[in-house]
XYZ file of C-alpha atoms in Angstrom:
475
model
C -3.507 1.677 7.713
C -6.756 2.963 6.822
C -8.310 4.565 3.530
C -10.861 6.385 3.319
C -12.775 5.798 -0.419
C -14.880 8.137 -2.212
C -17.083 4.883 -3.396
C -17.703 6.800 -6.567
C -14.111 6.339 -7.593
C -14.024 2.573 -7.281
C -13.131 1.247 -8.881
C -8.985 -12.609 -20.633
C -8.272 -13.929 -23.354
C -7.414 -17.799 -24.054
C -3.935 -18.693 -22.047
C -0.811 -18.560 -23.949
C 2.883 -19.219 -23.506
C 4.712 -15.479 -23.864
C 7.675 -15.688 -25.332
C 11.189 -16.518 -23.650
C 12.091 -14.196 -20.771
C 15.257 -12.039 -22.428
C 18.416 -12.792 -20.874
C 19.782 -10.203 -18.596
C 22.672 -7.854 -19.648
C 24.275 -8.804 -16.644
C 23.840 -10.758 -13.436
C 22.092 -9.048 -11.039
C 22.993 -10.489 -7.951
C 26.600 -10.235 -8.649
C 29.821 -12.206 -7.855
C 29.834 -12.234 -3.147
C 33.233 -10.202 -3.291
C 30.724 -7.191 -4.434
C 28.384 -7.547 -1.422
C 30.933 -8.368 0.805
C 32.905 -5.028 0.067
C 29.222 -3.337 0.487
C 28.925 -4.896 3.681
C 32.435 -3.722 4.747
C 31.954 -0.182 3.917
C 28.289 -0.389 5.883
C 30.009 -1.687 8.688
C 32.919 0.680 9.196
C 30.283 3.742 8.741
C 28.975 2.542 11.913
C 25.919 0.482 10.154
C 24.546 -2.839 11.139
C 24.670 -5.155 8.212
C 24.009 -8.745 7.566
C 25.684 -10.523 4.487
C 22.965 -13.061 2.868
C 23.540 -12.403 -0.886
C 25.112 -15.772 -2.336
C 22.440 -16.815 -5.183
C 21.505 -15.131 -7.983
C 18.100 -13.885 -8.844
C 15.242 -16.283 -9.396
C 13.949 -14.179 -12.388
C 14.518 -10.911 -14.785
C 12.875 -9.365 -17.250
C 14.587 -7.184 -18.904
C 12.449 -4.686 -19.652
C 8.376 -4.773 -20.455
C 7.103 -4.800 -17.127
C 4.664 -2.407 -15.763
C 3.410 -3.557 -12.514
C 4.092 -6.507 -10.399
C 2.138 -8.171 -7.699
C 3.047 -11.799 -5.460
C 0.206 -13.715 -4.423
C -0.175 -17.604 -3.014
C 3.215 -18.152 -4.243
C 3.211 -16.753 -7.754
C 4.485 -13.803 -9.737
C 2.129 -11.622 -11.756
C 3.341 -9.075 -14.020
C 1.929 -6.689 -16.436
C 3.825 -6.286 -19.924
C 4.486 -4.346 -22.858
C 6.674 -5.280 -25.847
C 5.518 -2.506 -27.293
C 3.401 -3.228 -30.064
C -0.250 -4.687 -29.406
C -1.973 -5.483 -26.436
C -0.308 -5.575 -22.572
C -0.232 -8.927 -20.913
C -0.627 -10.636 -17.778
C 2.728 -13.168 -16.984
C 2.476 -15.548 -14.144
C 5.470 -17.499 -12.717
C 5.980 -19.770 -9.681
C 8.550 -18.185 -7.164
C 11.391 -20.399 -8.600
C 11.189 -18.382 -12.151
C 9.084 -21.150 -14.009
C 6.633 -19.745 -16.178
C 3.235 -20.484 -15.591
C 0.480 -19.142 -17.969
C -0.121 -16.007 -19.609
C -2.877 -14.026 -21.180
C -3.422 -10.804 -23.027
C -4.960 -7.851 -21.619
C -7.245 -5.409 -22.745
C -5.975 -1.774 -22.459
C -7.739 -0.798 -20.275
C -7.531 -3.545 -17.956
C -5.551 -3.697 -14.609
C -4.614 -6.212 -12.293
C -5.600 -5.250 -8.736
C -4.466 -8.111 -6.605
C -3.933 -11.986 -6.556
C -4.098 -14.892 -3.712
C -4.486 -18.730 -4.019
C -8.112 -18.489 -4.644
C -8.184 -16.170 -7.672
C -6.526 -13.362 -10.034
C -8.449 -10.009 -10.246
C -8.627 -8.107 -13.116
C -10.402 -4.918 -13.263
C -11.367 -2.399 -15.999
C -11.790 1.523 -14.237
C -13.474 3.884 -16.123
C -13.136 7.007 -14.227
C -15.766 9.194 -16.702
C -18.040 5.737 -17.720
C -18.087 3.727 -14.266
C -21.322 1.709 -15.172
C -18.878 -0.258 -17.819
C -16.256 -1.551 -15.323
C -15.977 -4.922 -15.070
C -14.015 -7.118 -13.015
C -12.922 -10.459 -13.943
C -11.418 -13.062 -11.824
C -8.709 -15.923 -13.854
C -7.459 -19.039 -12.096
C -4.650 -18.504 -10.255
C -3.284 -21.736 -11.747
C -4.303 -22.290 -15.300
C -5.180 -18.574 -16.254
C -9.231 -20.105 -17.477
C -11.717 -17.248 -16.373
C -13.529 -17.734 -13.396
C -15.824 -15.421 -13.216
C -16.877 -11.751 -14.777
C -19.042 -9.266 -13.314
C -20.330 -6.319 -15.181
C -20.989 -2.831 -13.305
C -18.598 -2.987 -10.323
C -15.206 -2.045 -8.968
C -12.763 -3.838 -6.571
C -12.903 -2.602 -2.935
C -10.786 -5.268 -1.103
C -10.781 -8.771 -0.078
C -10.779 -11.006 2.584
C -10.283 -14.664 3.122
C -11.859 -16.741 0.538
C -13.915 -13.423 -0.367
C -13.951 -10.516 -2.615
C -15.678 -6.864 -1.968
C -16.947 -5.107 -4.680
C -18.830 -1.888 -5.388
C -21.685 -1.940 -7.733
C -21.681 1.239 -10.272
C -23.626 -0.237 -12.581
C -25.912 2.707 -12.092
C -23.603 5.562 -11.835
C -24.035 8.129 -14.785
C -21.245 9.125 -17.324
C -20.021 12.514 -16.484
C -19.516 15.504 -19.198
C -16.063 16.465 -20.589
C -14.011 17.917 -17.842
C -16.368 17.476 -15.135
C -14.555 17.388 -11.550
C -16.230 13.599 -10.081
C -15.426 15.360 -6.497
C -17.643 17.938 -7.298
C -20.627 15.496 -8.239
C -23.596 15.034 -5.625
C -23.273 12.234 -3.775
C -25.513 8.895 -4.276
C -26.395 5.995 -2.041
C -24.029 2.838 -3.094
C -23.962 -0.805 -2.751
C -21.356 -3.048 -1.422
C -21.349 -6.644 -2.456
C -19.079 -9.414 -0.669
C -18.789 -12.268 -3.392
C -16.809 -16.072 -3.457
C -13.973 -15.100 -4.644
C -13.751 -18.764 -6.724
C -17.186 -18.318 -7.877
C -18.820 -15.176 -7.835
C -21.185 -16.193 -6.083
C -22.548 -13.240 -3.943
C -22.429 -13.596 0.312
C -23.888 -10.915 1.282
C -24.416 -6.547 0.217
C -24.957 -3.737 1.581
C -26.558 -0.271 0.903
C -24.897 2.701 1.976
C -26.582 5.639 2.567
C -26.047 8.505 0.991
C -23.931 11.183 2.089
C -22.040 8.894 4.658
C -18.753 8.473 5.125
C -16.919 4.813 4.514
C -13.233 3.700 5.911
C -11.853 0.338 5.535
C -9.200 -0.819 7.762
C -6.175 -2.523 5.647
C -3.254 -4.558 6.585
C -0.190 -2.317 6.351
C 1.554 -1.459 3.446
C -1.186 -4.274 1.579
C -4.002 -1.555 -0.407
C -6.724 -4.611 -0.828
C -6.051 -6.364 2.117
C -9.521 -5.303 4.432
C -9.189 -5.246 8.570
C -12.420 -3.219 9.061
C -15.498 -1.785 7.627
C -17.269 0.986 9.082
C -19.707 3.828 8.154
C -20.590 7.402 9.557
C -23.621 9.067 8.859
C -23.803 12.674 8.916
C -25.837 12.654 12.583
C -22.657 10.939 14.177
C -23.989 7.359 14.407
C -20.951 4.922 13.309
C -20.990 1.827 12.611
C -18.923 -1.365 12.333
C -19.759 -4.238 10.155
C -18.937 -8.343 10.290
C -16.316 -8.635 7.257
C -17.648 -12.339 7.099
C -21.942 -11.948 7.485
C -21.684 -7.427 6.611
C -23.866 -7.575 9.632
C -23.485 -4.258 11.988
C -20.720 -5.384 14.503
C -21.059 -2.096 16.841
C -23.037 0.437 16.535
C -21.631 4.052 18.013
C -22.658 7.856 18.194
C -19.980 10.691 18.297
C -21.463 13.540 20.242
C -23.232 16.312 18.287
C -21.873 19.016 16.358
C -19.130 17.479 13.814
C -17.237 19.933 12.310
C -18.148 18.181 8.889
C -17.467 14.725 7.594
C -13.995 14.453 6.307
C -11.978 11.266 5.730
C -12.327 8.704 8.608
C -9.836 6.588 10.136
C -10.356 4.218 13.230
C -7.297 3.963 15.661
C -7.328 0.016 15.886
C -6.152 0.838 12.137
C -3.077 2.858 12.542
C -0.597 2.826 9.559
C 1.936 1.289 12.106
C 2.689 -0.500 15.284
C 0.052 -2.524 16.944
C -2.963 0.638 18.022
C -1.952 1.080 21.989
C -3.575 4.217 22.911
C -5.112 4.611 19.469
C -7.538 1.514 19.914
C -10.622 3.010 20.822
C -10.072 6.097 18.715
C -11.364 7.848 16.060
C -10.151 10.121 14.009
C -11.988 12.907 11.395
C -10.270 15.166 9.284
C -11.696 18.307 7.142
C -10.742 21.604 6.300
C -10.944 22.714 9.610
C -8.343 20.547 11.163
C -8.702 16.887 12.858
C -11.039 15.910 15.572
C -10.209 12.804 17.780
C -13.211 10.632 19.592
C -13.243 8.278 22.417
C -15.305 5.787 20.153
C -17.205 4.295 23.094
C -18.672 7.536 25.020
C -18.933 9.577 21.615
C -16.789 12.291 23.165
C -14.796 14.632 21.105
C -11.152 13.852 23.238
C -9.222 16.370 21.542
C -8.861 18.894 18.113
C -5.693 19.493 16.210
C -6.033 22.967 14.052
C -4.903 22.433 10.569
C -1.018 23.029 10.627
C 0.749 25.274 7.627
C 0.320 24.607 4.101
C 1.710 21.573 2.761
C 3.814 21.912 -0.382
C 5.153 18.715 -1.323
C 4.789 15.370 -1.349
C 3.843 12.883 2.112
C 4.249 9.439 2.246
C 2.573 6.714 4.941
C 3.947 3.468 4.458
C 4.321 3.584 0.741
C 1.048 5.861 0.194
C 1.673 9.021 -2.121
C -0.104 11.965 -1.192
C -0.502 15.155 -2.534
C -0.697 17.536 -0.216
C -0.407 21.054 -2.012
C -3.174 22.750 0.171
C -3.902 22.565 3.492
C -2.813 19.859 5.889
C -2.141 16.145 5.729
C -4.516 14.486 8.382
C -3.470 12.451 11.377
C -2.425 8.523 10.781
C -1.398 6.315 13.249
C 2.960 6.049 13.399
C 3.107 3.932 16.500
C 1.531 2.705 19.177
C -0.369 5.251 21.275
C 0.680 8.292 18.767
C -1.175 10.075 16.063
C 1.289 11.584 13.238
C 1.193 14.365 10.516
C 3.403 16.398 8.661
C 3.491 19.630 9.489
C 5.764 21.423 7.262
C 9.335 20.080 6.700
C 9.019 17.354 9.805
C 6.831 15.119 11.398
C 4.910 15.726 14.608
C 3.756 12.998 17.000
C 0.683 13.606 19.357
C -0.497 11.348 22.278
C -3.189 9.789 21.307
C -5.164 10.221 25.039
C -4.414 13.995 25.221
C -3.391 15.385 21.760
C -0.224 16.988 23.572
C 2.690 17.353 21.101
C 4.958 14.033 22.055
C 8.122 14.829 19.819
C 9.598 16.578 16.510
C 11.563 15.246 13.875
C 12.502 17.839 11.425
C 13.766 16.782 7.654
C 12.093 13.597 7.646
C 8.836 13.622 5.907
C 7.829 9.183 5.663
C 7.013 7.342 7.932
C 8.695 3.795 6.713
C 7.513 1.483 9.154
C 7.960 1.046 13.055
C 8.966 -1.227 15.356
C 7.772 -2.279 18.946
C 9.098 0.445 20.353
C 10.633 2.919 17.462
C 9.731 4.350 14.286
C 11.708 4.109 11.029
C 11.683 7.842 9.043
C 12.648 8.794 5.148
C 12.763 11.782 3.253
C 11.431 12.332 -0.042
C 13.304 15.060 -2.669
C 11.314 17.845 -4.444
C 10.822 15.230 -7.398
C 9.393 12.656 -4.933
C 12.110 10.216 -5.394
C 13.483 8.876 -1.364
C 16.849 10.357 -0.635
C 19.515 8.360 0.510
C 19.109 8.723 4.357
C 16.626 7.403 6.884
C 16.472 7.068 10.797
C 15.470 4.907 13.669
C 13.565 7.067 16.516
C 12.466 5.880 19.785
C 8.599 6.285 19.219
C 8.001 7.799 23.063
C 10.601 10.812 22.730
C 11.266 10.980 18.879
C 15.113 10.358 19.973
C 17.340 9.307 17.771
C 18.708 5.696 17.558
C 20.469 5.017 14.969
C 20.697 6.486 11.399
C 20.490 5.390 7.319
C 23.005 7.095 5.737
C 23.739 6.576 1.905
C 20.517 4.064 1.443
C 17.484 4.862 -0.769
C 14.438 3.410 1.198
C 11.595 1.560 -0.668
C 8.629 0.631 1.352
C 7.207 -2.474 0.044
C 4.148 -4.491 -0.620
C 4.271 -7.450 2.609
C 4.977 -4.781 4.953
C 8.999 -4.886 4.577
C 11.394 -1.702 3.863
C 13.626 -2.716 0.994
C 16.457 -0.244 0.923
C 19.323 0.298 -1.791
C 22.692 2.299 -2.740
C 25.006 3.064 -5.419
C 27.802 5.112 -4.786
C 29.402 8.126 -6.893
C 31.069 6.481 -9.421
C 29.996 2.779 -9.930
C 27.328 0.437 -11.662
C 26.319 -2.000 -9.172
C 23.439 -0.938 -6.761
C 23.074 -3.003 -3.460
C 20.225 -4.048 -1.988
C 18.768 -5.132 1.260
C 16.190 -4.605 3.632
C 15.886 -2.821 6.767
C 14.486 -3.864 10.485
C 12.799 -0.753 11.161
C 13.168 -1.995 15.233
C 16.776 -2.657 15.252
C 18.065 -0.579 12.154
C 20.062 -3.453 10.867
C 20.081 -4.197 7.181
C 20.264 -7.755 5.396
C 21.528 -7.638 1.795
C 19.744 -9.799 -0.347
C 21.356 -9.471 -3.691
C 22.485 -6.643 -6.579
C 21.826 -4.885 -9.403
C 22.985 -2.645 -12.286
C 22.961 1.120 -12.550
C 19.384 1.382 -10.052
C 17.862 4.815 -9.685
C 14.513 6.982 -10.139
C 11.560 5.435 -7.819
C 11.832 1.595 -8.066
C 8.685 -0.305 -6.541
C 8.943 -3.340 -4.959
C 7.075 -6.645 -3.108
C 7.861 -8.935 -0.286
C 6.150 -12.259 0.748
C 7.526 -14.907 2.439
C 9.809 -16.532 -0.273
C 11.289 -13.931 -2.205
C 11.807 -10.177 -2.826
C 10.841 -8.542 -6.362
C 12.107 -4.985 -7.221
C 10.923 -3.148 -10.412
C 12.266 0.163 -11.970
C 12.543 1.493 -15.471
C 10.577 -1.447 -16.929
C 12.931 -3.959 -15.684
C 11.804 -6.559 -13.135
C 14.166 -8.522 -10.905
C 13.273 -11.357 -8.200
C 15.431 -12.851 -5.832
C 14.908 -15.400 -3.036
C 14.327 -14.071 0.102
C 17.444 -14.560 2.709
C 16.734 -16.314 6.122
C 18.183 -14.020 8.042
C 15.162 -11.658 6.718
C 12.416 -14.382 7.204
C 9.652 -13.521 9.543
């Protein structure tokens, strides 16, 4: 996944012992008979389901959980108790409390790994006052703090920041997007010490694109800058040095969002490798990066009314079109009306179209998993696995609501009408197989989930539950 970031938008106290964790209202990973019953019903419906749930949850917070993140073998939970400041609580992946600290009203947990936990004060109306604080993930002690910056992303042992110290305060009601662009300064620091490693001044009016790893919004895989004259530079993330320079042919229709084909949103790039997509209100232009030649153009599609999600990245597309993004090897895809259209990367020819599904959940080596959203933005209890080459439907995932989780996984849940117990599983986008890992009580709404090598954490309406990742679903 590559996100184009407007750099104008980028953006602890003493450790304490949090109160006792509220006990569950009922056991959330219920008796195996519940899971077995659901598995039998699913198999009867033709769905390949593996029941792997026997152990209960390792952690359950009945209320007050605002956000959750996994990193470095720890569970990070931002909580609010109704009075006083909200706080960050940290648990081991076995459920034991490790430490906690109060957060200010404007502080948000950005990400955490084995080097540091990053919390940031983001002030869109006064970016010069933005602050990033790094905490020791083992103790909660402050490692370093830097004012006048916001977080762009991370790479091994490093954190990339955007200098916001010289940004002006916008008047009330001003549109940040309507303000003139300014030169920007990127600073990459050591995640443990905060010491600068390299910095880069981004020219005025240049477009910046960060390649990111699947549904992990802060993990950087590439960094490119496109100048108005068509010069495209790719940088070495470790050193900040220019790794390659290309020049796109004259006649750019404009500088809009930028995406390099190697950083597509799902699956290996295939024929997208070596391509660049630039999207403007005139449509999408796809270039060959090495020669700079424009390969093909996709005119704007019909106005899109509703919400489109690609690997968990939700966007409102009320006017114009959703830009092309990588959805499978050798394909660019975009939302077009009430369906998803795939285009051959080399020619721009329409390869296939699937109506009724507007959410790219993930991809296997030869497949793409698609879901759908209702008018309220919530996922519908439906999904399909399609052939990446033809768009033919290989299998249907009926009755399960998909949730694209951080960590490159797809969580699915179902609750039959009239019942209270919700069953949760992990969907393999290559085969359509579901591995059941637990149950919950009266799920609904818009849950969010994170998955790492050991646990699955899901929260909904302030309630958080963490289950062990079943062996059958480990990679």
